[in-house]
Amino acid sequence: MATRRRGQRTQAERTATMRARVLNATVECLVEYGYVGTTTTAVVTRAGVSRGAVLHHFPTKQDLVTSAVEYVIDQRTAAFVQRFASSLPPRRDERFVDALMQALWTEVKGPMFYAWLELLVASRTHPELRARVERIAERWTEATDQGFRQIFGLPREAGRHPHALAPLFTFMVLNGLALEQIARPNAADVEKRVLRALKTMAPLATMPKLPD
């Protein structure tokens, strides 16, 4: 059997690299051109691949954009957890909550949010796309929950324990704040007040189970 030379890539590796380039280019197009403007031609041009290669892996626009958003969400979630779980101050440090909220906010208001928003809006009147978006949202919620608990060192809780809603609540508020910034980009005071409120409420996650 031939020995693989250093620097020589397998066909599977080349395909994976090409696929990643196409998916990242798709998200960039969603951010820059919106859902309607994200065409196969635009993606092919940005990714530097052939149209045939894109259509081979992603026969429809729905396949392309949903795969792209799902791929980038997974990549960014994993990178976020790895990066901040190791660089944040110790959990008992008073700076921990402040640093984490600022890190989460920086992540939420980034380009991925706008790509996701384009997909959400487009799916509102497109049943097939809506079903795919719902599946991605469920995966994202689960990944967010796991990542949040890993960073905070929280166990998975059920029922009325505040831990059960802490990750979802935090990201709902931050997503709402990101939408508000689109509507009112100059309202810096709103950003400060909302982030301050989140930091104030964060200690609630350490409370015991809420009474029935």
PDB file of N, CA, C and O in Angstrom, residues 97-98 101-102 166 169-170 173-174 177 188-205:
ATOM      1  N   VAL A  97     -18.757  37.191  35.888  1.00  0.00           N
ATOM      2  CA  VAL A  97     -20.042  37.445  35.231  1.00  0.00           C
ATOM      3  C   VAL A  97     -19.910  38.576  34.218  1.00  0.00           C
ATOM      4  O   VAL A  97     -20.420  38.490  33.096  1.00  0.00           O
ATOM      5  N   ASP A  98     -19.210  39.638  34.589  1.00  0.00           N
ATOM      6  CA  ASP A  98     -19.031  40.767  33.691  1.00  0.00           C
ATOM      7  C   ASP A  98     -18.314  40.339  32.410  1.00  0.00           C
ATOM      8  O   ASP A  98     -18.722  40.691  31.297  1.00  0.00           O
ATOM      9  N   MET A 101     -20.658  37.919  30.248  1.00  0.00           N
ATOM     10  CA  MET A 101     -21.746  38.610  29.557  1.00  0.00           C
ATOM     11  C   MET A 101     -21.224  39.431  28.389  1.00  0.00           C
ATOM     12  O   MET A 101     -21.843  39.488  27.326  1.00  0.00           O
ATOM     13  N   GLN A 102     -20.080  40.066  28.578  1.00  0.00           N
ATOM     14  CA  GLN A 102     -19.500  40.853  27.500  1.00  0.00           C
ATOM     15  C   GLN A 102     -19.067  39.946  26.347  1.00  0.00           C
ATOM     16  O   GLN A 102     -19.249  40.281  25.169  1.00  0.00           O
ATOM     17  N   ALA A 166     -31.694  29.482  32.571  1.00  0.00           N
ATOM     18  CA  ALA A 166     -30.628  30.491  32.531  1.00  0.00           C
ATOM     19  C   ALA A 166     -30.015  30.668  31.149  1.00  0.00           C
ATOM     20  O   ALA A 166     -29.925  31.804  30.648  1.00  0.00           O
ATOM     21  N   PHE A 169     -32.783  32.049  28.601  1.00  0.00           N
ATOM     22  CA  PHE A 169     -33.173  33.409  28.969  1.00  0.00           C
ATOM     23  C   PHE A 169     -32.091  34.414  28.565  1.00  0.00           C
ATOM     24  O   PHE A 169     -32.379  35.463  27.986  1.00  0.00           O
ATOM     25  N   THR A 170     -30.847  34.072  28.858  1.00  0.00           N
ATOM     26  CA  THR A 170     -29.739  34.983  28.545  1.00  0.00           C
ATOM     27  C   THR A 170     -29.667  35.262  27.054  1.00  0.00           C
ATOM     28  O   THR A 170     -29.560  36.421  26.624  1.00  0.00           O
ATOM     29  N   VAL A 173     -32.594  37.413  25.663  1.00  0.00           N
ATOM     30  CA  VAL A 173     -32.411  38.839  25.951  1.00  0.00           C
ATOM     31  C   VAL A 173     -31.357  39.442  25.016  1.00  0.00           C
ATOM     32  O   VAL A 173     -31.560  40.517  24.442  1.00  0.00           O
ATOM     33  N   LEU A 174     -30.247  38.742  24.827  1.00  0.00           N
ATOM     34  CA  LEU A 174     -29.189  39.264  23.968  1.00  0.00           C
ATOM     35  C   LEU A 174     -29.623  39.327  22.502  1.00  0.00           C
ATOM     36  O   LEU A 174     -29.282  40.273  21.787  1.00  0.00           O
ATOM     37  N   LEU A 177     -31.731  42.313  22.187  1.00  0.00           N
ATOM     38  CA  LEU A 177     -30.901  43.516  22.203  1.00  0.00           C
ATOM     39  C   LEU A 177     -30.247  43.734  20.836  1.00  0.00           C
ATOM     40  O   LEU A 177     -30.141  44.875  20.366  1.00  0.00           O
ATOM     41  N   ALA A 188     -27.025  53.747  22.441  1.00  0.00           N
ATOM     42  CA  ALA A 188     -25.997  53.071  23.235  1.00  0.00           C
ATOM     43  C   ALA A 188     -26.428  52.884  24.684  1.00  0.00           C
ATOM     44  O   ALA A 188     -26.010  51.935  25.347  1.00  0.00           O
ATOM     45  N   ASP A 189     -27.272  53.782  25.176  1.00  0.00           N
ATOM     46  CA  ASP A 189     -27.713  53.681  26.567  1.00  0.00           C
ATOM     47  C   ASP A 189     -28.531  52.426  26.800  1.00  0.00           C
ATOM     48  O   ASP A 189     -28.488  51.831  27.878  1.00  0.00           O
ATOM     49  N   VAL A 190     -29.288  51.993  25.783  1.00  0.00           N
ATOM     50  CA  VAL A 190     -30.095  50.776  25.915  1.00  0.00           C
ATOM     51  C   VAL A 190     -29.191  49.570  26.095  1.00  0.00           C
ATOM     52  O   VAL A 190     -29.434  48.708  26.951  1.00  0.00           O
ATOM     53  N   GLU A 191     -28.145  49.486  25.294  1.00  0.00           N
ATOM     54  CA  GLU A 191     -27.191  48.371  25.399  1.00  0.00           C
ATOM     55  C   GLU A 191     -26.601  48.306  26.803  1.00  0.00           C
ATOM     56  O   GLU A 191     -26.569  47.242  27.437  1.00  0.00           O
ATOM     57  N   LYS A 192     -26.156  49.445  27.320  1.00  0.00           N
ATOM     58  CA  LYS A 192     -25.542  49.462  28.643  1.00  0.00           C
ATOM     59  C   LYS A 192     -26.517  49.038  29.730  1.00  0.00           C
ATOM     60  O   LYS A 192     -26.170  48.268  30.630  1.00  0.00           O
ATOM     61  N   ARG A 193     -27.749  49.529  29.640  1.00  0.00           N
ATOM     62  CA  ARG A 193     -28.743  49.221  30.675  1.00  0.00           C
ATOM     63  C   ARG A 193     -29.134  47.752  30.653  1.00  0.00           C
ATOM     64  O   ARG A 193     -29.278  47.118  31.705  1.00  0.00           O
ATOM     65  N   VAL A 194     -29.317  47.188  29.461  1.00  0.00           N
ATOM     66  CA  VAL A 194     -29.714  45.783  29.358  1.00  0.00           C
ATOM     67  C   VAL A 194     -28.594  44.869  29.845  1.00  0.00           C
ATOM     68  O   VAL A 194     -28.837  43.915  30.600  1.00  0.00           O
ATOM     69  N   LEU A 195     -27.369  45.147  29.434  1.00  0.00           N
ATOM     70  CA  LEU A 195     -26.243  44.321  29.882  1.00  0.00           C
ATOM     71  C   LEU A 195     -26.046  44.429  31.387  1.00  0.00           C
ATOM     72  O   LEU A 195     -25.747  43.435  32.063  1.00  0.00           O
ATOM     73  N   ARG A 196     -26.242  45.625  31.930  1.00  0.00           N
ATOM     74  CA  ARG A 196     -26.123  45.801  33.376  1.00  0.00           C
ATOM     75  C   ARG A 196     -27.202  44.998  34.105  1.00  0.00           C
ATOM     76  O   ARG A 196     -26.932  44.371  35.140  1.00  0.00           O
ATOM     77  N   ALA A 197     -28.417  44.989  33.549  1.00  0.00           N
ATOM     78  CA  ALA A 197     -29.502  44.217  34.165  1.00  0.00           C
ATOM     79  C   ALA A 197     -29.208  42.723  34.124  1.00  0.00           C
ATOM     80  O   ALA A 197     -29.449  42.000  35.098  1.00  0.00           O
ATOM     81  N   LEU A 198     -28.673  42.248  32.991  1.00  0.00           N
ATOM     82  CA  LEU A 198     -28.331  40.825  32.893  1.00  0.00           C
ATOM     83  C   LEU A 198     -27.273  40.442  33.916  1.00  0.00           C
ATOM     84  O   LEU A 198     -27.356  39.386  34.552  1.00  0.00           O
ATOM     85  N   LYS A 199     -26.274  41.276  34.077  1.00  0.00           N
ATOM     86  CA  LYS A 199     -25.213  40.984  35.036  1.00  0.00           C
ATOM     87  C   LYS A 199     -25.757  40.972  36.460  1.00  0.00           C
ATOM     88  O   LYS A 199     -25.313  40.192  37.299  1.00  0.00           O
ATOM     89  N   THR A 200     -26.732  41.830  36.716  1.00  0.00           N
ATOM     90  CA  THR A 200     -27.336  41.877  38.039  1.00  0.00           C
ATOM     91  C   THR A 200     -28.146  40.625  38.327  1.00  0.00           C
ATOM     92  O   THR A 200     -28.149  40.096  39.447  1.00  0.00           O
ATOM     93  N   MET A 201     -28.837  40.120  37.284  1.00  0.00           N
ATOM     94  CA  MET A 201     -29.695  38.946  37.473  1.00  0.00           C
ATOM     95  C   MET A 201     -28.941  37.625  37.426  1.00  0.00           C
ATOM     96  O   MET A 201     -29.470  36.594  37.838  1.00  0.00           O
ATOM     97  N   ALA A 202     -27.705  37.629  36.941  1.00  0.00           N
ATOM     98  CA  ALA A 202     -26.947  36.391  36.801  1.00  0.00           C
ATOM     99  C   ALA A 202     -26.837  35.584  38.099  1.00  0.00           C
ATOM    100  O   ALA A 202     -26.930  34.358  38.077  1.00  0.00           O
ATOM    101  N   PRO A 203     -26.654  36.232  39.272  1.00  0.00           N
ATOM    102  CA  PRO A 203     -26.563  35.451  40.519  1.00  0.00           C
ATOM    103  C   PRO A 203     -27.810  34.634  40.831  1.00  0.00           C
ATOM    104  O   PRO A 203     -27.761  33.723  41.649  1.00  0.00           O
ATOM    105  N   LEU A 204     -28.951  34.941  40.182  1.00  0.00           N
ATOM    106  CA  LEU A 204     -30.161  34.158  40.427  1.00  0.00           C
ATOM    107  C   LEU A 204     -29.970  32.700  40.044  1.00  0.00           C
ATOM    108  O   LEU A 204     -30.669  31.820  40.532  1.00  0.00           O
ATOM    109  N   ALA A 205     -29.012  32.436  39.149  1.00  0.00           N
ATOM    110  CA  ALA A 205     -28.770  31.067  38.714  1.00  0.00           C
ATOM    111  C   ALA A 205     -28.231  30.185  39.834  1.00  0.00           C
ATOM    112  O   ALA A 205     -28.203  28.967  39.718  1.00  0.00           O
TER     113      ALA A 205
END
